[in-house]
Amino acid sequence: MSDEKIVEMKHLVKNYGAGDFQTKVLKGIDMTIYRNDFIAVMGPSGSGKTTLLNILSTIDKPTLGSVLLGGRELTGISNKELSVLRRDKIGLVFQDYNLLDTMSLMDNIALPLSLNGSPAAECRAKAERLAAMFGLSGHLNKYPYQLSGGQKQRGATCRALITKPEIIFADEPTGALDSKSGKDLLDCLKRVNDSGQATVFMVTHDPFCASYAKDVYILSDGAIKCRISRGESRKEFYDRIIDVQTSMGGDFSCE
Amino acid sequence: MRMIRLAYQNFKGSFKSYLSLILSLAFTVLVFLNFQNIIYSDSFSVLGEHNKEYVDIVVQSVSFILGCFMFFFIWYSTNVFLTKRKKEIGIYVFMGLSNQKIARLYLIEAAFTGLSALALGILFGVFTTGLFQMILLALSEIAIDIRFQFTLEPVVITAVVYLAVYLVFMLKGYFGIVRSSVINLISAAKQNEYVRQKTGVLLLKTVFGVGVLGAGYYLAIRKGGQEVINNVLIAVILVTAGVYLLFGGLLPFLFQRLSSNKRFLYRKQRAIWINSLIFRMKKNYRTYAMVCVLMVCSVTALATGFAMRYRYDNMVRFRNTYTFQLLSGRDDLAGEAESRIEKYSGIACRTEIPILGLDSSVVSAHDFYSQYAFVPYSGMKRLSEQAGLSFPYDEPGEHEAIRASHLNLMSFITERSNVELTIGGTAWRQIEETNVPYLGYLQEIMSFYIVNDRDYKDLLSYGQEMYTYNYRIEDLGAFDAVREALGELTEGEDSDTARVAIDPNNTEMDWIKVLYSLCIFMFLVFILAGGCIMFMKLYNDAFEEKERYLILKKIGTKASVLKKAVKAELFTSYAMPFLIMGISSYFSVHALENVMNTTLLSVYAVSVSTVFVIFIICYILSVSVYLKNAGITSA
């Protein structure tokens, strides 16, 4: 494991509502993500998983506490700087793919890089390399409506990776996929993580999906209840996650 | 009853989003009503029976064009309405409503929209009729006091025409919904959005479109005889079809080629907006083509107006070359006539020439006149010097003639040399035609030919030689007195003198001035309609694009980049019809130049510039509304 800190969360608090009607969604989260980590956050419905992801991916802001991305404090920076940060440092993978149906898969993958002003040849070469890694080489000229859910999600992951972000935030990436497609995607994600190309922070309700991570954090009622680290076998890791889930009770379904 | 209440609630709830549709429909009603009102109002009757008749004919023709325009406009807007409604009312399928009931709901909602537009249009229309006529007459430089006047007929006619057209498209929508499958209703918004079209089909459309358009342009400007009117009509159809094919073929083809060239595409914001244009092209090309055709109509209408105005001024100048013309068997009338005139007014211009009058039994020409007149070349040359008119012609050869004709308002015969002519069984050739008013008003009532002096002498055996004495007086206030004085010359049984008096205050041709202002209005109507359609289209597109811009924001695209992409996309959307309009209207104005025998290049430049300015305004408005509707900037 690398010592380089990518994200640092310090006493992260998020409240919704005002006055007496305030609901505490996050109650002081402290966590550090190092380069090349693969972290999964699990938790029952309403535990604050999505709120945490939204804050980390700069879509939402915390009520209290701070988030440091690459050593830079996120709270208090302007929207314009946030856009640049989101563009250069963060890659996002959504449950519903969010590919643009107006363009081909090739254009979708290359888009962030071309908007950054990279030369066309570089955009193309990188998109093709990533597509090959994710088994999409034969589909580059197709449009999203011509692709399966799994192919779309792998395409979206390529798009997230093309700018070589510091970290990939994935929100229930297998949520809309069948088990085979979900497994394919996770294999790909694991491969890029193992080869040192990406740090991944993933929110999921699925223990099978979480078992691909190196560490699993269990979030409950706005606080981290426990951390489970992977051993040698993924099967054994999966069993441990299930055990913790069973011991905690509650509904771990998608929020 | 419950259905009506539900429809009413829907209508009320979504009133704001249909406001643009209601206002556009109300605008067409307002325009149609205003034009209809001219026929029934008595404002123009003061111009005299003759003028009123012409104005009515012109307004009827314009109303027909406006009726066609109303038809297409309602077709277009109800289609937009239907697509939008289908998506929303499709949800009722899940509540167990049958297609028939959903269609009935649509019918009632559409009726609310249509009737609101009609009511608004008529309300504002009635109030603006006075203003409209006032502007029309002011533009025509006709001074009449306009008073507010309400007549029921134009309102009824407008309502009937509008409702009839609207009903057709309402029923079309009704049956469309009844026949649709559930999946079609639910995914209505996604229909017709196939991203790429087959290159082969596009190429075929392109080649065909360029060919058809080229043929249209060629026919429009080709000179000729009577066939010109047919050519022009065919040209209109070909250019319209060509424009549609070009938008459906060439433009998507070009953009698809551009998007395949990644070196071009992956620069700046091109990947966003070019792909977006291609995505919408199949759905939008008809709109672009319609706007382009409307703009061509608009430019042509303005050019027609100006051409009419120029021609009117020239015709008045032509007719008033002389104030009095005497036609006599005597060759010594000049002194007597002049002394009678000079009692009341000075003489600004005087000319005289012998003419040989021949009737249609001796002469046959391509245009029919009961009286033909021949003048000797030397006499005409002298006359032109006296009148200070240019006469740049060499003496015609044997059996050759130069036609001295008058100015027509328009003539579809655009080829005027080498016309055959038969005099007393001998074939002659008309080598030239001139519109210079050497003999003023007489040229309007007789067909004049200039022949060489020897031929003139030979022709004398076919008819009788007469003398013409032509005068323009200095003091037009003395017109009546001089007419009286010259009239005495024509009195008496043995008098072989005739007098022609040309009243300088004659208003006989005032209807042409009204035509000019009507053309300006048509220009404005077409241009506003084009702008409206583009605006409406982009307004609706923006809502559909909202989701895509949200995705782009989520993946970290800066708002400034999105704004640039939107600007580039909208600019291209306006530039495409503008460009093709610019080329097409050049040919339509050129065709008009041939028919009206005038130069309209400056009018072309002015009208294209006006369209440009209006497009720029629409573009700026569209950008700001689009950015708000697409959620790029906050409302």
PDB file of C-alpha atoms in Angstrom, chain B residues 53-296:
ATOM      1  CA  GLU B  53     -60.827  46.623 -57.128  1.00  0.00           C
ATOM      2  CA  TYR B  54     -57.117  46.100 -57.725  1.00  0.00           C
ATOM      3  CA  VAL B  55     -56.281  46.361 -54.009  1.00  0.00           C
ATOM      4  CA  ASP B  56     -58.962  43.740 -53.284  1.00  0.00           C
ATOM      5  CA  ILE B  57     -57.551  41.377 -55.911  1.00  0.00           C
ATOM      6  CA  VAL B  58     -54.060  41.805 -54.471  1.00  0.00           C
ATOM      7  CA  VAL B  59     -55.297  41.320 -50.900  1.00  0.00           C
ATOM      8  CA  GLN B  60     -57.233  38.205 -51.947  1.00  0.00           C
ATOM      9  CA  SER B  61     -54.083  36.742 -53.485  1.00  0.00           C
ATOM     10  CA  VAL B  62     -52.057  37.679 -50.421  1.00  0.00           C
ATOM     11  CA  SER B  63     -54.775  36.127 -48.224  1.00  0.00           C
ATOM     12  CA  PHE B  64     -54.475  32.934 -50.226  1.00  0.00           C
ATOM     13  CA  ILE B  65     -50.705  32.871 -49.620  1.00  0.00           C
ATOM     14  CA  LEU B  66     -51.310  33.644 -45.951  1.00  0.00           C
ATOM     15  CA  GLY B  67     -53.928  30.878 -45.834  1.00  0.00           C
ATOM     16  CA  CYS B  68     -51.313  28.419 -47.149  1.00  0.00           C
ATOM     17  CA  PHE B  69     -48.849  29.778 -44.645  1.00  0.00           C
ATOM     18  CA  MET B  70     -51.431  29.365 -41.863  1.00  0.00           C
ATOM     19  CA  PHE B  71     -51.970  25.777 -42.979  1.00  0.00           C
ATOM     20  CA  PHE B  72     -48.263  24.893 -42.706  1.00  0.00           C
ATOM     21  CA  PHE B  73     -47.779  26.856 -39.536  1.00  0.00           C
ATOM     22  CA  ILE B  74     -50.684  25.119 -37.787  1.00  0.00           C
ATOM     23  CA  TRP B  75     -49.461  21.778 -39.104  1.00  0.00           C
ATOM     24  CA  TYR B  76     -46.031  22.416 -37.666  1.00  0.00           C
ATOM     25  CA  SER B  77     -47.141  23.774 -34.317  1.00  0.00           C
ATOM     26  CA  THR B  78     -49.792  21.121 -33.676  1.00  0.00           C
ATOM     27  CA  ASN B  79     -47.133  18.513 -34.418  1.00  0.00           C
ATOM     28  CA  VAL B  80     -44.831  20.024 -31.802  1.00  0.00           C
ATOM     29  CA  PHE B  81     -47.778  20.162 -29.402  1.00  0.00           C
ATOM     30  CA  LEU B  82     -48.747  16.570 -30.123  1.00  0.00           C
ATOM     31  CA  THR B  83     -45.253  15.169 -29.561  1.00  0.00           C
ATOM     32  CA  LYS B  84     -45.027  16.977 -26.260  1.00  0.00           C
ATOM     33  CA  ARG B  85     -48.494  15.956 -25.140  1.00  0.00           C
ATOM     34  CA  LYS B  86     -48.098  12.338 -26.240  1.00  0.00           C
ATOM     35  CA  LYS B  87     -45.215  11.925 -23.852  1.00  0.00           C
ATOM     36  CA  GLU B  88     -47.199  13.332 -20.937  1.00  0.00           C
ATOM     37  CA  ILE B  89     -50.619  11.917 -21.599  1.00  0.00           C
ATOM     38  CA  GLY B  90     -49.048   8.566 -22.446  1.00  0.00           C
ATOM     39  CA  ILE B  91     -48.712   8.073 -18.712  1.00  0.00           C
ATOM     40  CA  TYR B  92     -52.502   7.733 -18.542  1.00  0.00           C
ATOM     41  CA  VAL B  93     -52.033   4.352 -20.190  1.00  0.00           C
ATOM     42  CA  PHE B  94     -50.851   3.081 -16.827  1.00  0.00           C
ATOM     43  CA  MET B  95     -54.025   4.357 -15.201  1.00  0.00           C
ATOM     44  CA  GLY B  96     -56.039   2.143 -17.467  1.00  0.00           C
ATOM     45  CA  LEU B  97     -57.283   4.743 -19.936  1.00  0.00           C
ATOM     46  CA  SER B  98     -57.941   3.490 -23.439  1.00  0.00           C
ATOM     47  CA  ASN B  99     -56.322   5.093 -26.494  1.00  0.00           C
ATOM     48  CA  GLN B 100     -59.689   6.565 -27.421  1.00  0.00           C
ATOM     49  CA  LYS B 101     -60.031   8.279 -24.077  1.00  0.00           C
ATOM     50  CA  ILE B 102     -56.459   9.583 -24.194  1.00  0.00           C
ATOM     51  CA  ALA B 103     -57.079  10.853 -27.714  1.00  0.00           C
ATOM     52  CA  ARG B 104     -60.260  12.564 -26.528  1.00  0.00           C
ATOM     53  CA  LEU B 105     -58.285  14.194 -23.738  1.00  0.00           C
ATOM     54  CA  TYR B 106     -55.791  15.449 -26.323  1.00  0.00           C
ATOM     55  CA  LEU B 107     -58.628  16.687 -28.503  1.00  0.00           C
ATOM     56  CA  ILE B 108     -60.142  18.719 -25.675  1.00  0.00           C
ATOM     57  CA  GLU B 109     -56.768  20.151 -24.631  1.00  0.00           C
ATOM     58  CA  ALA B 110     -55.915  21.016 -28.225  1.00  0.00           C
ATOM     59  CA  ALA B 111     -59.328  22.677 -28.519  1.00  0.00           C
ATOM     60  CA  PHE B 112     -58.555  24.818 -25.470  1.00  0.00           C
ATOM     61  CA  THR B 113     -55.217  25.828 -26.975  1.00  0.00           C
ATOM     62  CA  GLY B 114     -56.676  26.511 -30.402  1.00  0.00           C
ATOM     63  CA  LEU B 115     -59.605  28.500 -29.100  1.00  0.00           C
ATOM     64  CA  SER B 116     -57.434  30.564 -26.737  1.00  0.00           C
ATOM     65  CA  ALA B 117     -55.175  31.400 -29.672  1.00  0.00           C
ATOM     66  CA  LEU B 118     -58.177  32.310 -31.834  1.00  0.00           C
ATOM     67  CA  ALA B 119     -59.668  34.514 -29.117  1.00  0.00           C
ATOM     68  CA  LEU B 120     -56.344  36.248 -28.495  1.00  0.00           C
ATOM     69  CA  GLY B 121     -55.667  36.681 -32.202  1.00  0.00           C
ATOM     70  CA  ILE B 122     -59.085  38.151 -32.930  1.00  0.00           C
ATOM     71  CA  LEU B 123     -59.018  40.399 -29.867  1.00  0.00           C
ATOM     72  CA  PHE B 124     -55.654  41.909 -30.728  1.00  0.00           C
ATOM     73  CA  GLY B 125     -56.435  41.709 -34.435  1.00  0.00           C
ATOM     74  CA  VAL B 126     -59.561  43.860 -34.113  1.00  0.00           C
ATOM     75  CA  PHE B 127     -57.649  46.452 -32.129  1.00  0.00           C
ATOM     76  CA  THR B 128     -54.749  46.537 -34.545  1.00  0.00           C
ATOM     77  CA  THR B 129     -56.751  46.817 -37.786  1.00  0.00           C
ATOM     78  CA  GLY B 130     -56.825  50.619 -37.588  1.00  0.00           C
ATOM     79  CA  LEU B 131     -53.126  50.784 -36.850  1.00  0.00           C
ATOM     80  CA  PHE B 132     -52.354  48.314 -39.618  1.00  0.00           C
ATOM     81  CA  GLN B 133     -54.279  50.317 -42.217  1.00  0.00           C
ATOM     82  CA  MET B 134     -52.728  53.537 -41.003  1.00  0.00           C
ATOM     83  CA  ILE B 135     -49.206  52.147 -41.422  1.00  0.00           C
ATOM     84  CA  LEU B 136     -50.156  50.632 -44.767  1.00  0.00           C
ATOM     85  CA  LEU B 137     -51.457  53.926 -46.132  1.00  0.00           C
ATOM     86  CA  ALA B 138     -48.588  55.916 -44.636  1.00  0.00           C
ATOM     87  CA  LEU B 139     -46.123  53.569 -46.324  1.00  0.00           C
ATOM     88  CA  SER B 140     -48.074  53.941 -49.554  1.00  0.00           C
ATOM     89  CA  GLU B 141     -47.953  57.735 -49.173  1.00  0.00           C
ATOM     90  CA  ILE B 142     -51.721  57.985 -49.434  1.00  0.00           C
ATOM     91  CA  ALA B 143     -53.282  60.577 -47.133  1.00  0.00           C
ATOM     92  CA  ILE B 144     -56.627  59.376 -45.786  1.00  0.00           C
ATOM     93  CA  ASP B 145     -58.112  59.804 -42.319  1.00  0.00           C
ATOM     94  CA  ILE B 146     -58.506  56.378 -40.774  1.00  0.00           C
ATOM     95  CA  ARG B 147     -61.174  55.828 -38.176  1.00  0.00           C
ATOM     96  CA  PHE B 148     -61.689  52.727 -36.054  1.00  0.00           C
ATOM     97  CA  GLN B 149     -64.178  50.493 -37.710  1.00  0.00           C
ATOM     98  CA  PHE B 150     -65.419  47.032 -36.780  1.00  0.00           C
ATOM     99  CA  THR B 151     -66.822  44.747 -39.420  1.00  0.00           C
ATOM    100  CA  LEU B 152     -67.997  41.255 -38.653  1.00  0.00           C
ATOM    101  CA  GLU B 153     -67.247  39.565 -42.001  1.00  0.00           C
ATOM    102  CA  PRO B 154     -63.445  39.514 -41.772  1.00  0.00           C
ATOM    103  CA  VAL B 155     -63.650  38.147 -38.210  1.00  0.00           C
ATOM    104  CA  VAL B 156     -66.017  35.382 -39.321  1.00  0.00           C
ATOM    105  CA  ILE B 157     -63.900  34.515 -42.382  1.00  0.00           C
ATOM    106  CA  THR B 158     -60.713  34.428 -40.318  1.00  0.00           C
ATOM    107  CA  ALA B 159     -62.317  32.275 -37.623  1.00  0.00           C
ATOM    108  CA  VAL B 160     -63.768  29.855 -40.173  1.00  0.00           C
ATOM    109  CA  VAL B 161     -60.490  29.448 -42.114  1.00  0.00           C
ATOM    110  CA  TYR B 162     -58.454  29.061 -38.937  1.00  0.00           C
ATOM    111  CA  LEU B 163     -60.861  26.632 -37.280  1.00  0.00           C
ATOM    112  CA  ALA B 164     -61.170  24.547 -40.430  1.00  0.00           C
ATOM    113  CA  VAL B 165     -57.392  24.141 -40.708  1.00  0.00           C
ATOM    114  CA  TYR B 166     -56.969  23.635 -36.979  1.00  0.00           C
ATOM    115  CA  LEU B 167     -59.716  21.019 -36.895  1.00  0.00           C
ATOM    116  CA  VAL B 168     -58.019  19.017 -39.649  1.00  0.00           C
ATOM    117  CA  PHE B 169     -54.808  18.778 -37.640  1.00  0.00           C
ATOM    118  CA  MET B 170     -56.633  18.174 -34.369  1.00  0.00           C
ATOM    119  CA  LEU B 171     -58.375  15.197 -35.940  1.00  0.00           C
ATOM    120  CA  LYS B 172     -55.092  14.051 -37.442  1.00  0.00           C
ATOM    121  CA  GLY B 173     -53.634  14.066 -33.920  1.00  0.00           C
ATOM    122  CA  TYR B 174     -56.718  12.313 -32.535  1.00  0.00           C
ATOM    123  CA  PHE B 175     -56.517   9.448 -35.005  1.00  0.00           C
ATOM    124  CA  GLY B 176     -52.751   9.359 -34.565  1.00  0.00           C
ATOM    125  CA  ILE B 177     -53.180   8.674 -30.846  1.00  0.00           C
ATOM    126  CA  VAL B 178     -56.044   6.211 -31.338  1.00  0.00           C
ATOM    127  CA  ARG B 179     -53.879   4.195 -33.702  1.00  0.00           C
ATOM    128  CA  SER B 180     -50.627   4.395 -31.703  1.00  0.00           C
ATOM    129  CA  SER B 181     -49.342   1.504 -29.714  1.00  0.00           C
ATOM    130  CA  VAL B 182     -48.746   1.936 -25.986  1.00  0.00           C
ATOM    131  CA  ILE B 183     -44.987   1.821 -26.443  1.00  0.00           C
ATOM    132  CA  ASN B 184     -45.211   4.641 -29.021  1.00  0.00           C
ATOM    133  CA  LEU B 185     -47.154   6.815 -26.640  1.00  0.00           C
ATOM    134  CA  ILE B 186     -44.711   6.313 -23.807  1.00  0.00           C
ATOM    135  CA  SER B 187     -41.538   6.703 -25.828  1.00  0.00           C
ATOM    136  CA  ALA B 188     -42.889   9.518 -28.033  1.00  0.00           C
ATOM    137  CA  ALA B 189     -40.010  11.758 -27.092  1.00  0.00           C
ATOM    138  CA  LYS B 190     -37.477   9.270 -28.354  1.00  0.00           C
ATOM    139  CA  GLN B 191     -39.074   8.799 -31.735  1.00  0.00           C
ATOM    140  CA  ASN B 192     -37.289   9.789 -34.906  1.00  0.00           C
ATOM    141  CA  GLU B 193     -34.044  10.160 -33.068  1.00  0.00           C
ATOM    142  CA  TYR B 194     -31.881   7.741 -34.965  1.00  0.00           C
ATOM    143  CA  VAL B 195     -28.404   8.976 -34.547  1.00  0.00           C
ATOM    144  CA  ARG B 196     -26.811   8.250 -37.870  1.00  0.00           C
ATOM    145  CA  GLN B 197     -28.329   7.980 -41.276  1.00  0.00           C
ATOM    146  CA  LYS B 198     -27.016   5.737 -44.032  1.00  0.00           C
ATOM    147  CA  THR B 199     -24.320   7.457 -46.070  1.00  0.00           C
ATOM    148  CA  GLY B 200     -25.661   6.026 -49.335  1.00  0.00           C
ATOM    149  CA  VAL B 201     -29.133   7.457 -48.753  1.00  0.00           C
ATOM    150  CA  LEU B 202     -27.684  10.806 -47.752  1.00  0.00           C
ATOM    151  CA  LEU B 203     -25.446  10.917 -50.812  1.00  0.00           C
ATOM    152  CA  LEU B 204     -28.380  10.105 -53.062  1.00  0.00           C
ATOM    153  CA  LYS B 205     -30.445  12.853 -51.463  1.00  0.00           C
ATOM    154  CA  THR B 206     -27.497  15.256 -51.801  1.00  0.00           C
ATOM    155  CA  VAL B 207     -26.923  14.573 -55.494  1.00  0.00           C
ATOM    156  CA  PHE B 208     -30.636  14.723 -56.210  1.00  0.00           C
ATOM    157  CA  GLY B 209     -31.046  17.867 -54.084  1.00  0.00           C
ATOM    158  CA  VAL B 210     -28.179  19.733 -55.727  1.00  0.00           C
ATOM    159  CA  GLY B 211     -29.500  18.743 -59.159  1.00  0.00           C
ATOM    160  CA  VAL B 212     -33.069  19.801 -58.392  1.00  0.00           C
ATOM    161  CA  LEU B 213     -31.954  23.057 -56.803  1.00  0.00           C
ATOM    162  CA  GLY B 214     -29.598  23.829 -59.695  1.00  0.00           C
ATOM    163  CA  ALA B 215     -32.374  23.161 -62.202  1.00  0.00           C
ATOM    164  CA  GLY B 216     -34.661  25.438 -60.184  1.00  0.00           C
ATOM    165  CA  TYR B 217     -32.098  28.242 -60.173  1.00  0.00           C
ATOM    166  CA  TYR B 218     -31.497  27.836 -63.903  1.00  0.00           C
ATOM    167  CA  LEU B 219     -35.210  27.940 -64.765  1.00  0.00           C
ATOM    168  CA  ALA B 220     -35.743  30.950 -62.511  1.00  0.00           C
ATOM    169  CA  ILE B 221     -33.246  33.145 -64.309  1.00  0.00           C
ATOM    170  CA  ARG B 222     -33.630  31.780 -67.840  1.00  0.00           C
ATOM    171  CA  LYS B 223     -34.878  34.444 -70.231  1.00  0.00           C
ATOM    172  CA  GLY B 224     -37.587  33.688 -72.719  1.00  0.00           C
ATOM    173  CA  GLY B 225     -41.027  34.421 -74.071  1.00  0.00           C
ATOM    174  CA  GLN B 226     -44.407  33.258 -72.793  1.00  0.00           C
ATOM    175  CA  GLU B 227     -42.859  30.098 -71.296  1.00  0.00           C
ATOM    176  CA  VAL B 228     -41.168  32.198 -68.579  1.00  0.00           C
ATOM    177  CA  ILE B 229     -44.266  32.111 -66.355  1.00  0.00           C
ATOM    178  CA  ASN B 230     -44.255  28.290 -66.452  1.00  0.00           C
ATOM    179  CA  ASN B 231     -40.510  28.246 -65.824  1.00  0.00           C
ATOM    180  CA  VAL B 232     -40.915  30.457 -62.773  1.00  0.00           C
ATOM    181  CA  LEU B 233     -43.674  28.249 -61.352  1.00  0.00           C
ATOM    182  CA  ILE B 234     -41.631  25.086 -61.908  1.00  0.00           C
ATOM    183  CA  ALA B 235     -38.591  26.864 -60.421  1.00  0.00           C
ATOM    184  CA  VAL B 236     -40.527  27.631 -57.214  1.00  0.00           C
ATOM    185  CA  ILE B 237     -41.440  23.954 -56.813  1.00  0.00           C
ATOM    186  CA  LEU B 238     -37.925  22.753 -57.674  1.00  0.00           C
ATOM    187  CA  VAL B 239     -36.192  25.200 -55.324  1.00  0.00           C
ATOM    188  CA  THR B 240     -38.537  24.260 -52.452  1.00  0.00           C
ATOM    189  CA  ALA B 241     -37.960  20.543 -53.079  1.00  0.00           C
ATOM    190  CA  GLY B 242     -34.227  21.131 -53.519  1.00  0.00           C
ATOM    191  CA  VAL B 243     -33.963  22.990 -50.232  1.00  0.00           C
ATOM    192  CA  TYR B 244     -35.709  20.112 -48.425  1.00  0.00           C
ATOM    193  CA  LEU B 245     -33.419  17.554 -50.041  1.00  0.00           C
ATOM    194  CA  LEU B 246     -30.338  19.615 -49.259  1.00  0.00           C
ATOM    195  CA  PHE B 247     -31.248  19.858 -45.593  1.00  0.00           C
ATOM    196  CA  GLY B 248     -32.194  16.187 -45.509  1.00  0.00           C
ATOM    197  CA  GLY B 249     -29.105  15.021 -47.423  1.00  0.00           C
ATOM    198  CA  LEU B 250     -26.148  17.338 -47.834  1.00  0.00           C
ATOM    199  CA  LEU B 251     -26.030  18.862 -44.373  1.00  0.00           C
ATOM    200  CA  PRO B 252     -26.319  15.616 -42.371  1.00  0.00           C
ATOM    201  CA  PHE B 253     -23.814  14.081 -44.797  1.00  0.00           C
ATOM    202  CA  LEU B 254     -21.318  16.908 -44.232  1.00  0.00           C
ATOM    203  CA  PHE B 255     -21.707  16.833 -40.454  1.00  0.00           C
ATOM    204  CA  GLN B 256     -21.418  13.043 -40.351  1.00  0.00           C
ATOM    205  CA  ARG B 257     -18.194  13.288 -42.372  1.00  0.00           C
ATOM    206  CA  LEU B 258     -16.908  15.932 -39.983  1.00  0.00           C
ATOM    207  CA  SER B 259     -17.727  13.813 -36.946  1.00  0.00           C
ATOM    208  CA  SER B 260     -15.837  10.850 -38.434  1.00  0.00           C
ATOM    209  CA  ASN B 261     -12.748  13.009 -38.712  1.00  0.00           C
ATOM    210  CA  LYS B 262     -11.568  12.823 -35.123  1.00  0.00           C
ATOM    211  CA  ARG B 263      -8.772  15.320 -35.729  1.00  0.00           C
ATOM    212  CA  PHE B 264     -11.463  17.856 -36.426  1.00  0.00           C
ATOM    213  CA  LEU B 265     -13.973  16.611 -33.874  1.00  0.00           C
ATOM    214  CA  TYR B 266     -11.715  16.443 -30.823  1.00  0.00           C
ATOM    215  CA  ARG B 267     -11.027  20.136 -30.740  1.00  0.00           C
ATOM    216  CA  LYS B 268     -12.623  22.715 -28.490  1.00  0.00           C
ATOM    217  CA  GLN B 269     -16.289  21.831 -27.828  1.00  0.00           C
ATOM    218  CA  ARG B 270     -16.932  20.263 -31.229  1.00  0.00           C
ATOM    219  CA  ALA B 271     -17.489  16.739 -29.912  1.00  0.00           C
ATOM    220  CA  ILE B 272     -20.496  18.039 -27.959  1.00  0.00           C
ATOM    221  CA  TRP B 273     -22.246  20.298 -30.430  1.00  0.00           C
ATOM    222  CA  ILE B 274     -21.523  18.554 -33.723  1.00  0.00           C
ATOM    223  CA  ASN B 275     -22.757  15.244 -32.320  1.00  0.00           C
ATOM    224  CA  SER B 276     -25.793  17.002 -30.925  1.00  0.00           C
ATOM    225  CA  LEU B 277     -26.570  18.576 -34.315  1.00  0.00           C
ATOM    226  CA  ILE B 278     -26.267  15.218 -36.067  1.00  0.00           C
ATOM    227  CA  PHE B 279     -28.456  13.605 -33.413  1.00  0.00           C
ATOM    228  CA  ARG B 280     -31.236  16.105 -34.012  1.00  0.00           C
ATOM    229  CA  MET B 281     -30.777  16.508 -37.757  1.00  0.00           C
ATOM    230  CA  LYS B 282     -33.255  13.876 -38.865  1.00  0.00           C
ATOM    231  CA  LYS B 283     -35.926  15.462 -36.718  1.00  0.00           C
ATOM    232  CA  ASN B 284     -35.003  19.070 -37.361  1.00  0.00           C
ATOM    233  CA  TYR B 285     -34.134  19.246 -41.032  1.00  0.00           C
ATOM    234  CA  ARG B 286     -37.715  19.925 -42.095  1.00  0.00           C
ATOM    235  CA  THR B 287     -37.831  22.884 -39.732  1.00  0.00           C
ATOM    236  CA  TYR B 288     -34.581  24.282 -41.139  1.00  0.00           C
ATOM    237  CA  ALA B 289     -35.883  23.801 -44.678  1.00  0.00           C
ATOM    238  CA  MET B 290     -39.222  25.429 -43.840  1.00  0.00           C
ATOM    239  CA  VAL B 291     -37.493  28.413 -42.273  1.00  0.00           C
ATOM    240  CA  CYS B 292     -35.186  28.686 -45.268  1.00  0.00           C
ATOM    241  CA  VAL B 293     -38.120  28.660 -47.733  1.00  0.00           C
ATOM    242  CA  LEU B 294     -39.962  31.241 -45.601  1.00  0.00           C
ATOM    243  CA  MET B 295     -36.899  33.482 -45.654  1.00  0.00           C
ATOM    244  CA  VAL B 296     -36.612  33.162 -49.439  1.00  0.00           C
TER     245      VAL B 296
END
